[in-house]
Amino acid sequence: MLLALCTWSEVETYLKRSVGIIVPIGSTEQHGPNGLIGTDAICAEVVGRGLGEVVDALVTPTIAVGMAQHHMAFPGTMTLRPSTFIQVVRDCVVSLAAHGFRRFYFVNGHGGNIAPVTSAFGEIYAEASMAPRNGSNVGDNRGGVQCTLRNWWLRPPVVALAKELYGEHEGLHATPSEVSLTQHVYPDHIKKAKMDPAPPATLDFADAFDFRRRFPDGRMGSHPALSTPEHGKQFLDLVVADLVKDYRKFVAA
Ligand code: NI
């Protein structure tokens, strides 16, 4: 169920049976020679929606712009600075918490989001923890909110399949696994580009200009020419199946 396609009264009815909601969160950034700018948002969205269907949970609109300052030397990238992004995540959660949602299950598509989203959770919890004990509250956070972040590409079955299919060529960014997933979702937008396997990469970079110096075509140790839409379907089925039990456990806690 997509929040965007519900009426307010349908949401009110949903809240009588569940306080859980799935929040896909991605990024809009370069993804190497054949990867779509929207890769991280597309992946988070399709995984979040797939999960939502199986567990019959509401799925919010995708937060499609994340923390991608290090990709800004490539055209098309959009970013929020970490402080802005933290506030965006905080306000999205707190607005839904005001209606009664209490379990926020973030499905993430981008490594650069992990630190700021985790910080946003800390801000949200701090509001409840630091509220005066006399019953008044800071903002709309009435307490009892729990948030969690699941990085789809780091789930053990996904890591195992990526290793089996690509070995060292999975790399760290513009990976064949994520490009495969977008190829499955958008088969009419598969891009061809000539490339050699990239040398191994590290996460040792600073600003966008440093990043581009180190990784001139945008890849970090990956070889996304190996991507196929069939692989993408395999990744999607695997990760959705992996998250089902995890979502139910989180919401029930
Ligand atoms: Ni990505």
XYZ file of N, CA and C and ligand atoms in Angstrom:
760
model
N 0.852 -1.195 0.000
C 0.000 0.000 0.000
C 0.882 1.237 0.000
N 0.632 2.095 -0.972
C 1.436 3.312 -1.042
C 0.683 4.455 -0.361
N 1.354 5.097 0.571
C 0.756 6.227 1.288
C 0.197 7.250 0.301
N 0.935 7.497 -0.759
C 0.548 8.525 -1.730
C -0.761 8.181 -2.440
N -1.147 6.910 -2.444
C -2.357 6.502 -3.161
C -3.503 6.198 -2.197
N -3.340 6.558 -0.937
C -4.401 6.365 0.060
C -5.132 7.677 0.303
N -6.352 7.565 0.806
C -7.036 8.740 1.338
C -6.707 8.846 2.821
N -7.007 9.997 3.418
C -6.713 10.147 4.844
C -7.505 9.147 5.678
N -8.716 8.843 5.227
C -9.521 7.915 6.029
C -8.974 6.487 5.933
N -8.369 6.155 4.803
C -7.725 4.832 4.697
C -6.520 4.752 5.640
N -5.802 5.862 5.761
C -4.657 5.877 6.684
C -5.163 5.738 8.125
N -6.258 6.416 8.423
C -6.840 6.316 9.774
C -7.223 4.863 10.087
N -7.803 4.187 9.116
C -8.184 2.780 9.301
C -6.941 1.900 9.469
N -5.920 2.161 8.660
C -4.664 1.393 8.744
C -4.070 1.493 10.142
N -4.105 2.703 10.709
C -3.490 2.929 12.029
C -4.182 2.143 13.138
N -5.394 1.686 12.875
C -6.081 0.854 13.881
C -5.488 -0.550 13.924
N -4.818 -0.962 12.836
C -4.252 -2.315 12.835
C -2.726 -2.320 12.856
N -2.077 -1.190 12.532
C -0.609 -1.172 12.539
C -0.082 0.235 12.781
N 1.033 0.310 13.504
C 1.723 1.595 13.687
C 3.041 1.594 12.908
N 3.211 0.614 12.036
C 4.450 0.482 11.266
C 4.331 1.122 9.901
N 5.431 1.645 9.409
C 5.449 2.210 8.060
C 6.858 2.055 7.477
N 6.908 1.818 6.179
C 8.186 1.630 5.472
C 8.543 2.933 4.761
N 9.793 3.352 4.933
C 10.252 4.612 4.334
C 11.451 4.323 3.420
N 11.241 4.265 2.101
C 12.394 4.107 1.214
C 13.205 5.409 1.190
N 14.522 5.266 1.266
C 15.372 6.459 1.286
C 16.578 6.207 0.382
N 16.808 7.113 -0.565
C 17.869 6.874 -1.546
C 18.738 8.089 -1.746
N 19.144 8.270 -2.980
C 20.011 9.389 -3.319
C 19.860 9.646 -4.809
N 20.218 10.853 -5.228
C 20.183 11.225 -6.639
C 21.600 11.640 -6.990
N 22.364 10.707 -7.570
C 23.807 10.938 -7.735
C 24.360 10.078 -8.861
N 25.487 10.503 -9.388
C 26.150 9.747 -10.455
C 26.400 8.297 -10.033
N 26.242 7.399 -10.999
C 26.528 5.992 -10.742
C 27.383 5.384 -11.844
N 28.462 6.116 -12.199
C 29.416 5.544 -13.145
C 28.918 5.604 -14.581
N 29.643 4.931 -15.491
C 29.388 5.078 -16.932
C 28.033 4.544 -17.396
N 27.496 3.496 -16.735
C 26.225 2.943 -17.225
C 25.129 2.946 -16.164
N 25.396 3.569 -15.007
C 24.401 3.564 -13.924
C 23.538 4.813 -13.961
N 22.271 4.661 -13.638
C 21.327 5.782 -13.661
C 21.559 6.693 -12.451
N 21.325 7.973 -12.656
C 21.471 8.950 -11.565
C 20.552 8.563 -10.387
N 19.414 7.995 -10.730
C 18.443 7.655 -9.677
C 18.647 6.290 -9.041
N 19.765 5.624 -9.331
C 19.955 4.235 -8.901
C 19.574 3.985 -7.434
N 20.118 4.778 -6.523
C 19.912 4.485 -5.099
C 18.455 4.671 -4.675
N 17.797 5.676 -5.270
C 16.386 5.897 -4.942
C 15.506 4.820 -5.581
N 15.848 4.438 -6.809
C 15.079 3.398 -7.514
C 15.165 2.078 -6.737
N 16.381 1.738 -6.295
C 16.577 0.466 -5.583
C 15.827 0.474 -4.246
N 15.977 1.558 -3.479
C 15.293 1.621 -2.187
C 13.787 1.551 -2.379
N 13.305 2.213 -3.419
C 11.861 2.251 -3.668
C 11.316 0.870 -4.038
N 11.992 0.184 -4.932
C 11.454 -1.103 -5.384
C 11.533 -2.150 -4.268
N 12.602 -2.067 -3.465
C 12.711 -2.999 -2.336
C 11.647 -2.659 -1.274
N 11.512 -1.369 -0.967
C 10.522 -0.948 0.034
C 9.109 -1.311 -0.381
N 8.791 -1.082 -1.640
C 7.441 -1.396 -2.130
C 7.196 -2.903 -2.186
N 8.231 -3.634 -2.590
C 8.106 -5.096 -2.626
C 7.843 -5.649 -1.237
N 8.565 -5.123 -0.270
C 8.367 -5.542 1.118
C 6.966 -5.149 1.592
N 6.569 -3.920 1.287
C 5.253 -3.431 1.700
C 4.123 -4.310 1.201
N 4.280 -4.821 -0.015
C 3.240 -5.703 -0.574
C 3.146 -6.995 0.217
N 4.293 -7.586 0.524
C 4.282 -8.890 1.198
C 3.758 -8.769 2.627
N 4.180 -7.725 3.337
C 3.792 -7.618 4.754
C 2.538 -6.749 4.931
N 1.963 -6.291 3.815
C 0.741 -5.486 3.847
C 0.936 -4.236 4.724
N 2.015 -3.509 4.447
C 2.322 -2.297 5.217
C 2.292 -1.075 4.303
N 2.045 0.048 4.902
C 2.099 1.310 4.166
C 3.549 1.649 3.819
N 3.735 2.242 2.649
C 5.059 2.672 2.187
C 4.972 4.159 1.847
N 5.845 4.941 2.422
C 5.831 6.395 2.159
C 6.421 6.686 0.782
N 6.212 7.900 0.294
C 6.985 8.316 -0.886
C 8.481 8.200 -0.592
N 9.246 7.905 -1.600
C 10.694 7.758 -1.427
C 11.346 9.115 -1.142
N 12.191 9.124 -0.131
C 13.044 10.304 0.091
C 14.207 10.127 -0.875
N 14.147 10.856 -1.996
C 15.011 10.522 -3.138
C 16.295 11.334 -3.203
N 16.416 12.366 -2.403
C 17.660 13.134 -2.354
C 18.283 12.932 -0.983
N 19.528 12.492 -0.967
C 20.183 12.191 0.303
C 21.479 12.965 0.452
N 22.430 12.338 1.139
C 23.708 12.994 1.409
C 24.736 12.479 0.397
N 24.970 13.272 -0.644
C 25.835 12.835 -1.740
C 26.817 13.932 -2.127
N 27.280 14.692 -1.141
C 28.187 15.810 -1.475
C 29.410 15.333 -2.253
N 29.879 14.117 -1.949
C 31.104 13.620 -2.574
C 30.927 13.278 -4.053
N 29.679 13.253 -4.535
C 29.442 12.989 -5.964
C 29.168 14.266 -6.754
N 29.277 15.433 -6.099
C 28.866 16.690 -6.716
C 29.746 17.135 -7.884
N 30.904 16.529 -8.089
C 31.733 16.893 -9.244
C 31.275 16.189 -10.523
N 30.163 15.438 -10.428
C 29.581 14.790 -11.604
C 28.205 15.403 -11.879
N 27.948 15.809 -13.126
C 26.676 16.466 -13.448
C 25.468 15.585 -13.118
N 24.436 16.234 -12.621
C 23.190 15.528 -12.322
C 23.012 15.180 -10.866
N 24.117 15.140 -10.128
C 24.023 14.809 -8.703
C 23.297 15.915 -7.945
N 22.433 15.520 -7.039
C 21.794 16.457 -6.104
C 22.104 15.984 -4.695
N 22.318 16.922 -3.782
C 22.603 16.513 -2.407
C 21.945 17.449 -1.413
N 21.699 16.929 -0.244
C 21.392 17.766 0.912
C 22.641 17.752 1.779
N 22.978 18.901 2.379
C 24.095 18.852 3.319
C 23.630 18.035 4.530
N 24.581 17.415 5.265
C 24.158 16.507 6.341
C 23.173 17.148 7.313
N 23.407 18.413 7.688
C 22.519 19.047 8.678
C 21.099 19.193 8.134
N 20.972 19.511 6.827
C 19.633 19.629 6.220
C 18.960 18.265 6.163
N 19.732 17.281 5.739
C 19.193 15.929 5.566
C 18.672 15.377 6.895
N 19.425 15.638 7.959
C 18.995 15.188 9.290
C 17.630 15.802 9.626
N 17.463 17.076 9.300
C 16.185 17.737 9.591
C 15.055 17.206 8.713
N 15.373 16.883 7.465
C 14.348 16.332 6.562
C 13.844 14.996 7.113
N 14.775 14.132 7.490
C 14.386 12.818 8.021
C 13.603 12.999 9.314
N 14.093 13.885 10.160
C 13.435 14.149 11.446
C 11.996 14.635 11.218
N 11.819 15.593 10.322
C 10.482 16.149 10.105
C 9.540 15.122 9.463
N 10.049 14.279 8.594
C 9.205 13.234 7.997
C 8.703 12.284 9.079
N 9.606 11.873 9.970
C 9.215 10.937 11.035
C 8.248 11.606 12.009
N 8.593 12.808 12.438
C 7.773 13.464 13.460
C 6.374 13.779 12.923
N 6.276 14.125 11.631
C 4.938 14.413 11.100
C 4.089 13.154 11.080
N 4.690 12.021 10.725
C 3.915 10.776 10.741
C 3.652 10.301 12.173
N 4.597 10.569 13.075
C 4.399 10.204 14.486
C 3.208 10.965 15.080
N 2.991 12.182 14.605
C 1.862 12.974 15.108
C 0.526 12.307 14.788
N 0.495 11.470 13.739
C -0.746 10.762 13.384
C -0.880 9.427 14.087
N 0.197 8.992 14.736
C 0.124 7.729 15.473
C 1.092 6.663 15.004
N 1.827 6.900 13.934
C 2.835 5.904 13.526
C 3.935 5.858 14.587
N 4.449 4.647 14.854
C 5.469 4.482 15.892
C 6.680 3.667 15.449
N 6.555 2.876 14.405
C 7.670 2.042 13.955
C 8.029 2.427 12.519
N 9.206 3.008 12.383
C 9.647 3.534 11.085
C 10.771 2.661 10.545
N 10.476 1.972 9.469
C 11.412 1.003 8.899
C 11.982 1.598 7.605
N 13.168 2.158 7.737
C 13.810 2.807 6.585
C 14.526 1.764 5.736
N 14.225 1.748 4.445
C 14.946 0.898 3.501
C 15.864 1.813 2.702
N 17.152 1.651 2.924
C 18.130 2.593 2.392
C 18.852 2.047 1.161
N 19.143 2.974 0.210
C 19.862 2.582 -1.000
C 21.239 3.200 -1.137
N 21.700 3.934 -0.116
C 22.930 4.722 -0.316
C 23.783 4.768 0.952
N 25.044 4.355 0.815
C 25.956 4.313 1.961
C 26.163 5.665 2.630
N 26.192 6.744 1.823
C 26.395 8.077 2.377
C 25.251 8.542 3.266
N 24.126 7.841 3.218
C 22.981 8.201 4.071
C 23.103 7.633 5.482
N 23.950 6.641 5.668
C 23.914 5.885 6.927
C 24.205 6.790 8.121
N 25.281 7.579 8.045
C 25.640 8.426 9.190
C 24.575 9.490 9.471
N 24.144 10.277 8.475
C 23.137 11.301 8.797
C 21.783 10.727 9.208
N 21.365 9.621 8.607
C 20.058 9.061 9.006
C 20.132 8.546 10.441
N 21.249 7.919 10.786
C 21.421 7.454 12.165
C 21.430 8.651 13.117
N 22.057 9.756 12.709
C 22.040 10.972 13.529
C 20.623 11.525 13.659
N 19.856 11.459 12.580
C 18.462 11.925 12.641
C 17.672 11.117 13.657
N 17.897 9.806 13.677
C 17.213 8.970 14.680
C 17.584 9.453 16.085
N 18.869 9.776 16.284
C 19.324 10.278 17.582
C 18.617 11.572 17.961
N 18.436 12.465 16.977
C 17.717 13.722 17.232
C 16.270 13.442 17.657
N 15.647 12.506 16.958
C 14.242 12.169 17.238
C 14.117 11.601 18.651
N 15.003 10.691 18.990
C 14.951 10.086 20.334
C 15.256 11.135 21.401
N 16.207 12.041 21.091
C 16.586 13.055 22.077
C 15.404 13.949 22.433
N 14.561 14.245 21.435
C 13.393 15.085 21.704
C 12.488 14.444 22.747
N 12.284 13.135 22.594
C 11.433 12.437 23.568
C 12.155 12.319 24.909
N 13.445 11.970 24.868
C 14.200 11.746 26.108
C 14.343 13.018 26.931
N 14.458 14.162 26.230
C 14.747 15.410 26.917
C 13.499 16.241 27.201
N 12.336 15.713 26.807
C 11.098 16.451 27.061
C 10.878 16.571 28.562
N 10.313 17.704 29.006
C 10.011 17.841 30.439
C 9.100 16.707 30.887
N 9.288 16.294 32.153
C 8.546 15.138 32.649
C 7.108 15.471 33.065
N 6.739 16.745 32.941
C 5.396 17.132 33.390
C 4.324 16.916 32.330
N 4.682 16.199 31.281
C 3.658 15.875 30.297
C 3.756 16.698 29.027
N 4.404 17.833 29.099
C 4.549 18.606 27.857
C 5.670 17.986 27.022
N 5.655 18.271 25.750
C 6.599 17.636 24.842
C 7.255 18.662 23.945
N 8.387 18.279 23.410
C 9.034 19.116 22.407
C 8.492 18.677 21.047
N 8.041 19.608 20.258
C 7.542 19.269 18.929
C 6.367 18.317 19.021
N 6.277 17.439 18.037
C 5.149 16.508 17.996
C 5.564 15.099 18.359
N 6.775 14.938 18.815
C 7.237 13.596 19.150
C 6.733 13.217 20.530
N 5.739 12.362 20.553
C 5.096 12.013 21.823
C 5.781 10.842 22.521
N 6.919 10.452 21.993
C 7.611 9.325 22.607
C 7.114 8.011 22.033
N 7.875 6.957 22.298
C 7.477 5.638 21.818
C 7.838 5.380 20.370
N 8.488 6.347 19.744
C 8.884 6.165 18.343
C 10.155 5.323 18.275
N 10.162 4.376 17.356
C 11.390 3.622 17.085
C 11.642 3.621 15.585
N 12.879 3.880 15.231
C 13.278 3.922 13.822
C 14.386 2.903 13.600
N 14.400 2.320 12.429
C 15.522 1.443 12.095
C 15.882 1.614 10.627
N 17.128 1.329 10.324
C 17.648 1.519 8.970
C 18.146 0.180 8.445
N 17.659 -0.212 7.287
C 18.139 -1.440 6.656
C 18.744 -1.095 5.304
N 20.012 -1.426 5.133
C 20.745 -1.141 3.899
C 20.634 -2.367 2.992
N 19.850 -2.249 1.937
C 19.479 -3.466 1.191
C 20.697 -4.223 0.656
N 21.724 -3.468 0.222
C 22.876 -4.120 -0.424
C 23.813 -4.799 0.581
N 23.597 -4.540 1.868
C 24.442 -5.173 2.890
C 23.773 -6.376 3.543
N 22.556 -6.711 3.129
C 21.888 -7.878 3.713
C 22.676 -9.138 3.313
N 22.862 -10.053 4.233
C 23.740 -11.206 3.949
C 23.417 -11.980 2.663
N 22.148 -12.258 2.340
C 21.909 -12.991 1.083
C 22.309 -12.186 -0.153
N 22.184 -10.854 -0.073
C 22.568 -9.994 -1.202
C 24.085 -10.010 -1.359
N 24.780 -9.877 -0.243
C 26.249 -9.901 -0.272
C 26.732 -11.233 -0.854
N 26.087 -12.318 -0.445
C 26.502 -13.647 -0.911
C 26.285 -13.785 -2.418
N 25.136 -13.335 -2.912
C 24.873 -13.450 -4.352
C 25.817 -12.550 -5.151
N 26.070 -11.340 -4.649
C 26.974 -10.429 -5.354
C 28.365 -11.038 -5.453
N 28.783 -11.697 -4.382
C 30.111 -12.329 -4.374
C 30.160 -13.460 -5.396
N 29.080 -14.242 -5.416
C 29.005 -15.367 -6.347
C 29.004 -14.886 -7.806
N 28.243 -13.820 -8.084
C 28.097 -13.355 -9.469
C 29.286 -12.518 -9.932
N 29.832 -11.687 -9.026
C 30.796 -10.679 -9.465
C 32.154 -10.746 -8.756
N 32.246 -11.460 -7.652
C 33.504 -11.520 -6.904
C 33.992 -10.136 -6.525
N 35.269 -9.867 -6.808
C 35.879 -8.579 -6.474
C 35.271 -7.429 -7.274
N 34.616 -7.744 -8.385
C 34.100 -6.691 -9.269
C 32.837 -6.023 -8.747
N 32.326 -6.483 -7.597
C 31.178 -5.793 -6.998
C 31.583 -4.359 -6.614
N 32.763 -4.191 -6.036
C 33.240 -2.848 -5.686
C 32.385 -2.187 -4.616
N 32.530 -0.842 -4.522
C 31.872 -0.096 -3.440
C 30.815 0.888 -3.926
N 30.908 1.292 -5.183
C 29.920 2.258 -5.686
C 29.737 2.046 -7.183
N 28.482 2.300 -7.647
C 28.115 1.964 -9.021
C 28.368 0.467 -9.215
N 27.845 -0.292 -8.289
C 28.114 -1.730 -8.255
C 27.234 -2.458 -9.278
N 27.701 -3.610 -9.763
C 26.861 -4.368 -10.688
C 25.544 -4.825 -10.048
N 25.523 -5.019 -8.732
C 24.264 -5.465 -8.109
C 23.203 -4.376 -8.172
N 23.573 -3.145 -7.823
C 22.555 -2.079 -7.854
C 22.172 -1.709 -9.281
N 23.169 -1.713 -10.190
C 22.845 -1.417 -11.592
C 21.929 -2.510 -12.155
N 22.186 -3.769 -11.780
C 21.303 -4.858 -12.212
C 19.871 -4.631 -11.742
N 19.737 -4.205 -10.492
C 18.389 -4.000 -9.943
C 17.650 -2.917 -10.735
N 18.341 -1.830 -11.071
C 17.670 -0.774 -11.871
C 17.349 -1.284 -13.281
N 18.195 -2.165 -13.804
C 17.928 -2.705 -15.147
C 16.680 -3.588 -15.142
N 16.469 -4.271 -14.000
C 15.246 -5.075 -13.869
C 14.019 -4.176 -13.792
N 14.143 -3.050 -13.072
C 12.992 -2.154 -12.887
C 12.726 -1.337 -14.158
N 13.782 -0.896 -14.818
C 13.648 -0.045 -16.012
C 14.395 -0.662 -17.200
N 13.866 -1.766 -17.738
C 14.568 -2.439 -18.842
C 14.701 -1.566 -20.094
N 13.867 -0.551 -20.213
C 13.969 0.332 -21.388
C 15.050 1.395 -21.223
N 15.692 1.398 -20.072
C 16.709 2.434 -19.815
C 18.075 1.825 -19.486
N 18.318 0.654 -20.057
C 19.628 0.023 -19.850
C 20.655 0.736 -20.724
N 21.753 1.154 -20.104
C 22.776 1.909 -20.827
C 23.980 1.016 -21.099
N 24.556 1.228 -22.268
C 25.793 0.509 -22.614
C 26.954 1.500 -22.536
N 28.066 1.074 -21.964
C 29.254 1.927 -21.929
C 30.478 1.032 -21.912
N 31.501 1.439 -22.630
C 32.742 0.661 -22.639
C 33.515 0.952 -21.364
N 33.930 -0.088 -20.670
C 34.735 0.140 -19.461
C 35.546 -1.110 -19.141
N 36.661 -0.880 -18.476
C 37.472 -1.979 -17.951
C 37.114 -2.152 -16.485
N 37.442 -3.320 -15.898
C 37.248 -3.438 -14.453
C 38.020 -2.335 -13.738
N 37.417 -1.724 -12.724
C 38.098 -0.639 -11.991
C 39.022 -1.244 -10.946
N 40.146 -0.557 -10.626
C 41.025 -1.045 -9.556
C 40.304 -0.979 -8.208
N 40.749 -1.773 -7.225
C 40.089 -1.764 -5.916
C 40.031 -0.354 -5.334
N 38.958 -0.057 -4.624
C 38.760 1.293 -4.077
C 38.732 1.262 -2.557
N 38.929 2.440 -1.968
C 38.739 2.576 -0.522
C 37.716 3.683 -0.275
N 37.322 3.829 0.974
C 36.384 4.900 1.334
C 37.142 6.143 1.796
N 38.414 6.216 1.422
C 39.294 7.280 1.865
C 39.214 8.471 0.916
N 38.150 9.262 0.994
C 38.031 10.442 0.140
C 37.386 11.541 0.957
N 37.466 12.777 0.432
C 36.954 13.915 1.198
C 35.837 14.612 0.418
N 36.183 15.729 -0.243
C 35.123 16.452 -0.949
C 34.938 15.898 -2.364
N 34.037 16.539 -3.111
C 33.653 16.035 -4.424
C 34.818 16.056 -5.413
N 35.716 17.035 -5.270
C 36.821 17.160 -6.223
C 37.865 16.096 -5.936
N 38.076 15.819 -4.674
C 38.949 14.718 -4.273
C 38.378 13.393 -4.777
N 37.076 13.219 -4.637
C 36.430 11.982 -5.082
C 36.655 11.782 -6.583
N 36.434 12.847 -7.358
C 36.559 12.693 -8.813
C 38.004 12.450 -9.240
N 38.948 13.050 -8.526
C 40.364 12.774 -8.809
C 40.678 11.296 -8.607
N 40.136 10.738 -7.545
C 40.430 9.335 -7.234
C 39.659 8.362 -8.126
N 38.403 8.767 -8.462
C 37.513 7.859 -9.198
C 36.969 8.584 -10.431
N 37.816 8.702 -11.491
C 37.496 9.608 -12.607
C 36.197 9.300 -13.344
N 35.797 8.018 -13.445
C 34.535 7.760 -14.163
C 33.379 7.488 -13.196
N 33.637 7.692 -11.903
C 32.555 7.598 -10.915
C 32.447 6.260 -10.219
N 33.123 5.237 -10.769
C 33.048 3.917 -10.128
C 34.053 3.821 -8.997
N 33.712 3.040 -7.985
C 34.674 2.752 -6.920
C 34.925 1.242 -6.913
N 35.911 0.835 -7.671
C 36.322 -0.575 -7.671
C 35.295 -1.541 -8.238
N 34.346 -1.050 -8.998
C 33.275 -1.934 -9.486
C 33.383 -2.144 -10.996
N 32.653 -3.143 -11.482
C 32.620 -3.420 -12.922
C 31.167 -3.659 -13.348
N 30.396 -2.553 -13.405
C 28.956 -2.697 -13.654
C 28.591 -3.114 -15.070
N 29.595 -3.310 -15.952
C 29.290 -3.892 -17.265
C 28.773 -5.327 -17.099
N 28.994 -5.913 -15.909
C 28.536 -7.280 -15.650
C 27.039 -7.341 -15.301
N 26.402 -6.172 -15.174
C 25.003 -6.124 -14.725
C 24.049 -6.725 -15.750
N 23.007 -7.386 -15.260
C 21.922 -7.847 -16.137
C 20.590 -7.675 -15.403
N 19.515 -7.475 -16.140
C 18.201 -7.372 -15.489
C 17.811 -8.669 -14.764
N 18.282 -9.801 -15.274
C 17.957 -11.079 -14.611
C 18.604 -11.130 -13.224
N 19.842 -10.663 -13.135
C 20.476 -10.572 -11.811
C 19.644 -9.675 -10.900
N 19.184 -8.566 -11.471
C 18.404 -7.612 -10.681
C 17.176 -8.245 -10.067
N 16.505 -9.073 -10.840
C 15.317 -9.774 -10.311
C 15.706 -10.705 -9.170
N 16.833 -11.394 -9.332
C 17.318 -12.289 -8.268
C 17.587 -11.501 -6.988
N 18.259 -10.360 -7.115
C 18.550 -9.534 -5.933
C 17.262 -9.066 -5.265
N 16.309 -8.637 -6.074
C 15.061 -8.114 -5.510
C 14.314 -9.197 -4.731
N 14.172 -10.357 -5.349
C 13.442 -11.446 -4.680
C 14.136 -11.840 -3.378
N 15.469 -11.913 -3.438
C 16.243 -12.307 -2.252
C 16.073 -11.319 -1.105
N 16.208 -10.042 -1.418
C 16.225 -9.048 -0.337
C 14.829 -8.857 0.246
N 13.810 -8.923 -0.587
C 12.445 -8.803 -0.047
C 12.163 -9.971 0.898
N 12.509 -11.169 0.462
C 12.288 -12.345 1.323
C 13.065 -12.206 2.630
N 14.260 -11.660 2.535
C 15.112 -11.496 3.722
C 14.514 -10.498 4.717
N 13.843 -9.466 4.218
C 13.377 -8.387 5.104
C 12.011 -8.664 5.727
N 11.272 -9.626 5.195
C 9.894 -9.841 5.656
C 9.831 -10.138 7.158
N 10.581 -11.136 7.586
C 10.568 -11.510 9.001
C 11.099 -10.381 9.867
N 12.121 -9.748 9.360
C 12.770 -8.652 10.075
C 11.799 -7.489 10.296
N 11.028 -7.155 9.273
C 10.035 -6.074 9.416
C 8.991 -6.449 10.467
N 8.479 -7.649 10.369
C 7.403 -8.056 11.289
C 7.891 -8.033 12.729
N 9.104 -8.508 12.924
C 9.691 -8.526 14.278
C 9.854 -7.094 14.803
N 10.325 -6.205 13.955
C 10.554 -4.822 14.358
C 9.252 -4.139 14.743
N 8.215 -4.346 13.957
C 6.940 -3.673 14.217
C 6.269 -4.252 15.465
N 6.472 -5.547 15.683
C 5.817 -6.193 16.838
C 6.498 -5.816 18.156
N 7.750 -5.361 18.099
C 8.523 -5.129 19.327
C 7.928 -3.971 20.136
Ni 24.378 3.510 -5.244
